[in-house]
Structure formats: C-alpha cells, structure tokens
PDB file of C-alpha atoms and ligand atoms in Angstrom:
ATOM      1  CA  UNK A   1      66.960 130.886 -28.220  1.00 69.00           C
ATOM      2  CA  UNK A   2      69.343 132.710 -30.672  1.00 74.00           C
ATOM      3  CA  UNK A   3      72.949 131.195 -30.745  1.00 75.00           C
ATOM      4  CA  UNK A   4      74.610 134.721 -31.292  1.00 91.00           C
ATOM      5  CA  UNK A   5      72.279 136.789 -28.765  1.00 97.00           C
ATOM      6  CA  UNK A   6      74.010 137.622 -25.504  1.00 98.00           C
ATOM      7  CA  UNK A   7      70.850 138.038 -23.495  1.00 98.00           C
ATOM      8  CA  UNK A   8      69.826 134.472 -24.499  1.00 98.00           C
ATOM      9  CA  UNK A   9      73.228 133.404 -23.085  1.00 97.00           C
ATOM     10  CA  UNK A  10      72.761 135.328 -19.953  1.00 98.00           C
ATOM     11  CA  UNK A  11      69.357 133.620 -19.591  1.00 98.00           C
ATOM     12  CA  UNK A  12      70.768 130.257 -19.978  1.00 97.00           C
ATOM     13  CA  UNK A  13      73.789 131.080 -17.696  1.00 97.00           C
ATOM     14  CA  UNK A  14      76.369 130.608 -20.861  1.00 96.00           C
ATOM     15  CA  UNK A  15      77.350 134.186 -20.284  1.00 97.00           C
ATOM     16  CA  UNK A  16      77.966 135.940 -17.135  1.00 97.00           C
ATOM     17  CA  UNK A  17      75.680 138.940 -15.363  1.00 98.00           C
ATOM     18  CA  UNK A  18      74.567 140.035 -12.113  1.00 98.00           C
ATOM     19  CA  UNK A  19      71.363 138.406 -12.072  1.00 98.00           C
ATOM     20  CA  UNK A  20      68.959 140.145  -9.609  1.00 98.00           C
ATOM     21  CA  UNK A  21      65.707 138.187 -10.509  1.00 98.00           C
ATOM     22  CA  UNK A  22      64.832 134.907 -12.441  1.00 98.00           C
ATOM     23  CA  UNK A  23      61.691 132.948 -12.769  1.00 98.00           C
ATOM     24  CA  UNK A  24      60.256 130.828 -15.530  1.00 98.00           C
ATOM     25  CA  UNK A  25      59.450 133.684 -17.859  1.00 98.00           C
ATOM     26  CA  UNK A  26      61.952 136.564 -17.314  1.00 98.00           C
ATOM     27  CA  UNK A  27      65.400 137.343 -16.280  1.00 98.00           C
ATOM     28  CA  UNK A  28      66.683 140.511 -14.643  1.00 98.00           C
ATOM     29  CA  UNK A  29      70.218 141.680 -14.337  1.00 98.00           C
ATOM     30  CA  UNK A  30      72.563 144.678 -14.010  1.00 98.00           C
ATOM     31  CA  UNK A  31      73.423 146.864 -16.998  1.00 98.00           C
ATOM     32  CA  UNK A  32      77.251 146.677 -17.548  1.00 98.00           C
ATOM     33  CA  UNK A  33      77.103 150.291 -18.286  1.00 97.00           C
ATOM     34  CA  UNK A  34      74.788 151.892 -15.950  1.00 96.00           C
ATOM     35  CA  UNK A  35      73.579 155.334 -16.497  1.00 93.00           C
ATOM     36  CA  UNK A  36      72.184 155.826 -12.691  1.00 94.00           C
ATOM     37  CA  UNK A  37      72.400 154.183  -9.471  1.00 96.00           C
ATOM     38  CA  UNK A  38      70.052 151.647 -10.242  1.00 97.00           C
ATOM     39  CA  UNK A  39      70.086 150.145 -13.981  1.00 98.00           C
ATOM     40  CA  UNK A  40      68.528 146.733 -14.476  1.00 98.00           C
ATOM     41  CA  UNK A  41      67.555 145.049 -17.700  1.00 98.00           C
ATOM     42  CA  UNK A  42      64.474 142.905 -17.494  1.00 98.00           C
ATOM     43  CA  UNK A  43      64.242 140.303 -20.519  1.00 98.00           C
ATOM     44  CA  UNK A  44      61.952 137.711 -21.490  1.00 98.00           C
ATOM     45  CA  UNK A  45      63.619 134.179 -21.261  1.00 98.00           C
ATOM     46  CA  UNK A  46      62.404 133.515 -24.607  1.00 97.00           C
ATOM     47  CA  UNK A  47      64.059 135.298 -27.715  1.00 98.00           C
ATOM     48  CA  UNK A  48      61.815 138.213 -28.955  1.00 98.00           C
ATOM     49  CA  UNK A  49      63.846 140.592 -31.052  1.00 98.00           C
ATOM     50  CA  UNK A  50      61.900 143.818 -30.266  1.00 98.00           C
ATOM     51  CA  UNK A  51      58.599 145.066 -29.409  1.00 98.00           C
ATOM     52  CA  UNK A  52      58.081 145.130 -33.195  1.00 98.00           C
ATOM     53  CA  UNK A  53      58.249 141.256 -33.193  1.00 98.00           C
ATOM     54  CA  UNK A  54      55.465 140.834 -30.503  1.00 98.00           C
ATOM     55  CA  UNK A  55      52.614 138.621 -31.080  1.00 97.00           C
ATOM     56  CA  UNK A  56      49.281 138.739 -29.215  1.00 98.00           C
ATOM     57  CA  UNK A  57      50.087 135.757 -27.161  1.00 98.00           C
ATOM     58  CA  UNK A  58      52.917 137.532 -25.633  1.00 98.00           C
ATOM     59  CA  UNK A  59      50.703 139.936 -23.874  1.00 98.00           C
ATOM     60  CA  UNK A  60      50.865 138.133 -20.433  1.00 98.00           C
ATOM     61  CA  UNK A  61      54.632 138.008 -20.706  1.00 98.00           C
ATOM     62  CA  UNK A  62      54.862 141.703 -21.331  1.00 97.00           C
ATOM     63  CA  UNK A  63      52.597 142.323 -18.330  1.00 98.00           C
ATOM     64  CA  UNK A  64      54.845 140.282 -16.136  1.00 98.00           C
ATOM     65  CA  UNK A  65      58.048 142.359 -17.213  1.00 98.00           C
ATOM     66  CA  UNK A  66      56.424 145.465 -15.817  1.00 98.00           C
ATOM     67  CA  UNK A  67      55.260 143.683 -12.462  1.00 98.00           C
ATOM     68  CA  UNK A  68      58.703 142.354 -11.936  1.00 98.00           C
ATOM     69  CA  UNK A  69      60.066 145.886 -12.663  1.00 98.00           C
ATOM     70  CA  UNK A  70      57.853 147.322 -10.120  1.00 98.00           C
ATOM     71  CA  UNK A  71      58.881 144.587  -7.674  1.00 98.00           C
ATOM     72  CA  UNK A  72      62.526 145.178  -8.319  1.00 98.00           C
ATOM     73  CA  UNK A  73      62.008 149.004  -7.932  1.00 98.00           C
ATOM     74  CA  UNK A  74      60.635 148.328  -4.436  1.00 98.00           C
ATOM     75  CA  UNK A  75      63.696 146.199  -3.661  1.00 98.00           C
ATOM     76  CA  UNK A  76      66.211 148.736  -5.014  1.00 98.00           C
ATOM     77  CA  UNK A  77      64.701 151.392  -2.747  1.00 98.00           C
ATOM     78  CA  UNK A  78      63.569 153.730  -5.755  1.00 97.00           C
ATOM     79  CA  UNK A  79      59.856 153.096  -5.981  1.00 97.00           C
ATOM     80  CA  UNK A  80      58.912 155.980  -3.707  1.00 96.00           C
ATOM     81  CA  UNK A  81      60.997 158.517  -5.353  1.00 95.00           C
ATOM     82  CA  UNK A  82      60.000 157.522  -8.825  1.00 97.00           C
ATOM     83  CA  UNK A  83      62.110 155.679 -11.721  1.00 96.00           C
ATOM     84  CA  UNK A  84      62.013 155.408 -15.722  1.00 95.00           C
ATOM     85  CA  UNK A  85      61.319 152.261 -17.779  1.00 97.00           C
ATOM     86  CA  UNK A  86      62.427 152.403 -21.308  1.00 96.00           C
ATOM     87  CA  UNK A  87      62.390 149.940 -24.274  1.00 97.00           C
ATOM     88  CA  UNK A  88      64.179 151.175 -27.032  1.00 96.00           C
ATOM     89  CA  UNK A  89      62.803 149.498 -30.438  1.00 97.00           C
ATOM     90  CA  UNK A  90      64.760 149.301 -33.559  1.00 97.00           C
ATOM     91  CA  UNK A  91      67.767 151.332 -34.800  1.00 95.00           C
ATOM     92  CA  UNK A  92      66.365 154.799 -34.753  1.00 94.00           C
ATOM     93  CA  UNK A  93      64.870 153.661 -31.256  1.00 95.00           C
ATOM     94  CA  UNK A  94      68.519 153.281 -30.005  1.00 93.00           C
ATOM     95  CA  UNK A  95      68.313 149.624 -29.526  1.00 97.00           C
ATOM     96  CA  UNK A  96      71.814 147.834 -29.693  1.00 97.00           C
ATOM     97  CA  UNK A  97      70.924 144.616 -28.368  1.00 98.00           C
ATOM     98  CA  UNK A  98      68.197 142.718 -30.551  1.00 98.00           C
ATOM     99  CA  UNK A  99      66.414 140.857 -27.478  1.00 98.00           C
ATOM    100  CA  UNK A 100      63.552 142.620 -26.000  1.00 98.00           C
ATOM    101  CA  UNK A 101      64.342 144.289 -22.781  1.00 98.00           C
ATOM    102  CA  UNK A 102      62.995 146.697 -20.297  1.00 98.00           C
ATOM    103  CA  UNK A 103      65.562 149.218 -18.792  1.00 97.00           C
ATOM    104  CA  UNK A 104      64.688 150.043 -14.985  1.00 98.00           C
ATOM    105  CA  UNK A 105      66.552 153.241 -14.063  1.00 96.00           C
ATOM    106  CA  UNK A 106      66.700 155.122 -10.948  1.00 96.00           C
ATOM    107  CA  UNK A 107      68.023 156.489  -8.112  1.00 96.00           C
ATOM    108  CA  UNK A 108      68.446 160.038  -9.461  1.00 93.00           C
ATOM    109  CA  UNK A 109      66.262 162.669 -10.818  1.00 92.00           C
ATOM    110  CA  UNK A 110      65.684 162.016 -14.556  1.00 88.00           C
ATOM    111  CA  UNK A 111      66.314 164.985 -16.890  1.00 84.00           C
ATOM    112  CA  UNK A 112      64.285 165.531 -20.166  1.00 77.00           C
ATOM    113  CA  UNK A 113      64.716 164.801 -23.025  1.00 65.00           C
ATOM    114  CA  UNK A 114      65.307 161.116 -22.389  1.00 62.00           C
ATOM    115  CA  UNK A 115      68.595 159.753 -22.734  1.00 53.00           C
TER     116      UNK A 115
HETATM  117  P1  AMP B   1      69.571 148.931 -25.709  1.00 57.54           P
HETATM  118  O1  AMP B   1      70.539 150.069 -26.420  1.00 57.54           O
HETATM  119  O2  AMP B   1      68.225 149.365 -25.443  1.00 57.54           O
HETATM  120  O3  AMP B   1      69.727 147.795 -26.834  1.00 57.54           O
HETATM  121  O4  AMP B   1      70.231 148.485 -24.337  1.00 57.54           O
HETATM  122  C1  AMP B   1      71.309 147.558 -24.325  1.00 57.54           C
HETATM  123  C2  AMP B   1      71.860 147.733 -22.938  1.00 57.54           C
HETATM  124  O5  AMP B   1      72.562 146.400 -22.947  1.00 57.54           O
HETATM  125  C3  AMP B   1      72.866 148.776 -22.919  1.00 57.54           C
HETATM  126  O6  AMP B   1      72.646 149.559 -21.857  1.00 57.54           O
HETATM  127  C4  AMP B   1      74.262 148.217 -22.679  1.00 57.54           C
HETATM  128  O7  AMP B   1      75.017 148.784 -21.565  1.00 57.54           O
HETATM  129  C5  AMP B   1      73.611 146.497 -22.056  1.00 57.54           C
HETATM  130  N1  AMP B   1      74.542 145.644 -22.192  1.00 57.54           N
HETATM  131  C6  AMP B   1      75.227 145.138 -23.274  1.00 57.54           C
HETATM  132  N2  AMP B   1      75.733 143.926 -23.096  1.00 57.54           N
HETATM  133  C7  AMP B   1      75.454 143.553 -21.783  1.00 57.54           C
HETATM  134  C8  AMP B   1      75.977 142.442 -21.023  1.00 57.54           C
HETATM  135  N3  AMP B   1      76.801 141.322 -21.249  1.00 57.54           N
HETATM  136  N4  AMP B   1      75.395 142.511 -19.698  1.00 57.54           N
HETATM  137  C9  AMP B   1      74.684 143.663 -18.998  1.00 57.54           C
HETATM  138  N5  AMP B   1      74.279 144.406 -19.891  1.00 57.54           N
HETATM  139  C10 AMP B   1      74.771 144.592 -21.138  1.00 57.54           C
HETATM  140 ZN1   ZN B   2      68.039 136.529 -27.348  1.00 57.54          ZN
END
C-alpha cells in the first residue's frame, strides 16, 4: 500500500470507484474517462509501480489479471467481437498512474495506431 496512490485507495475502499470485480488478488473498476463503451481497469491489490517493477514471484498474479480480463470481457458482452488490453509502462509509455493496471477496452472497433 502506497499512501499517496489513488489505486491503492480504491483497492482499500478509501476512494470511490465503480467496482466490477474484486478478489484476494485483484480489483477491477470502471475508468472515469472511458475511451470506449467498456473501459475497465484491472489492478493488483498490492502496490506494484509498473511492469518495470515486476518480480518473478509476481508471475501468477499477472496471469490472474489476464484471466479476470477474459471473464470481465465475457460479462460485458465484448468477448466475441474482440477487445483491447493495454498496460502503459513509464512516462514514455503513457503511464499516468504509477500502480500497474490493465486497461480492458471494447464495445467498438479499435483503430490503429493505438491510442
Ligand atoms: P494510464 O495513463 O495508463 O496510467 O491510465 C490511467 C487511467 O486511470 C486513465 O485512463 C484515467 O482515466 C484513469 N483514472 C484516473 N483516476 C481514476 C479514478 N480515480 N478512478 C478510475 N479511473 C481513474
Ligand atoms: Zn498503489
């Protein structure tokens, strides 16, 4: 837990969010500035700054983030049509919140390039 991290505060219910899934490892909630009809952020409950801070023991947790994304995509009705998963990493990667998160984005046809 990082005292100044908004996603840690959402995980611990100190800050409000529209939570769509939570278990012992991850929390998923709707992005406040959605870029598509479905835009959900899936975050580890423990504070990990970014992919750059991952340790080998985090591998099962990161696998779980993806299976939760798959389950939520099914629940949102976007699994069949397809969707996009993004993890911005570091400033040049476009990361603005330094608590690792997976964007689950869908419900419309994505254009290239990303973003
Ligand atoms: P990134 O640029 O990859 O770090 O993405 C951060 C995302 O977090 C952006 O899409 C923001 O709209 C979203 N965001 C920021 N603050 C909140 C919040 N309090 N609740 C939900 N989403 C947020
Ligand atoms: Zn955090």
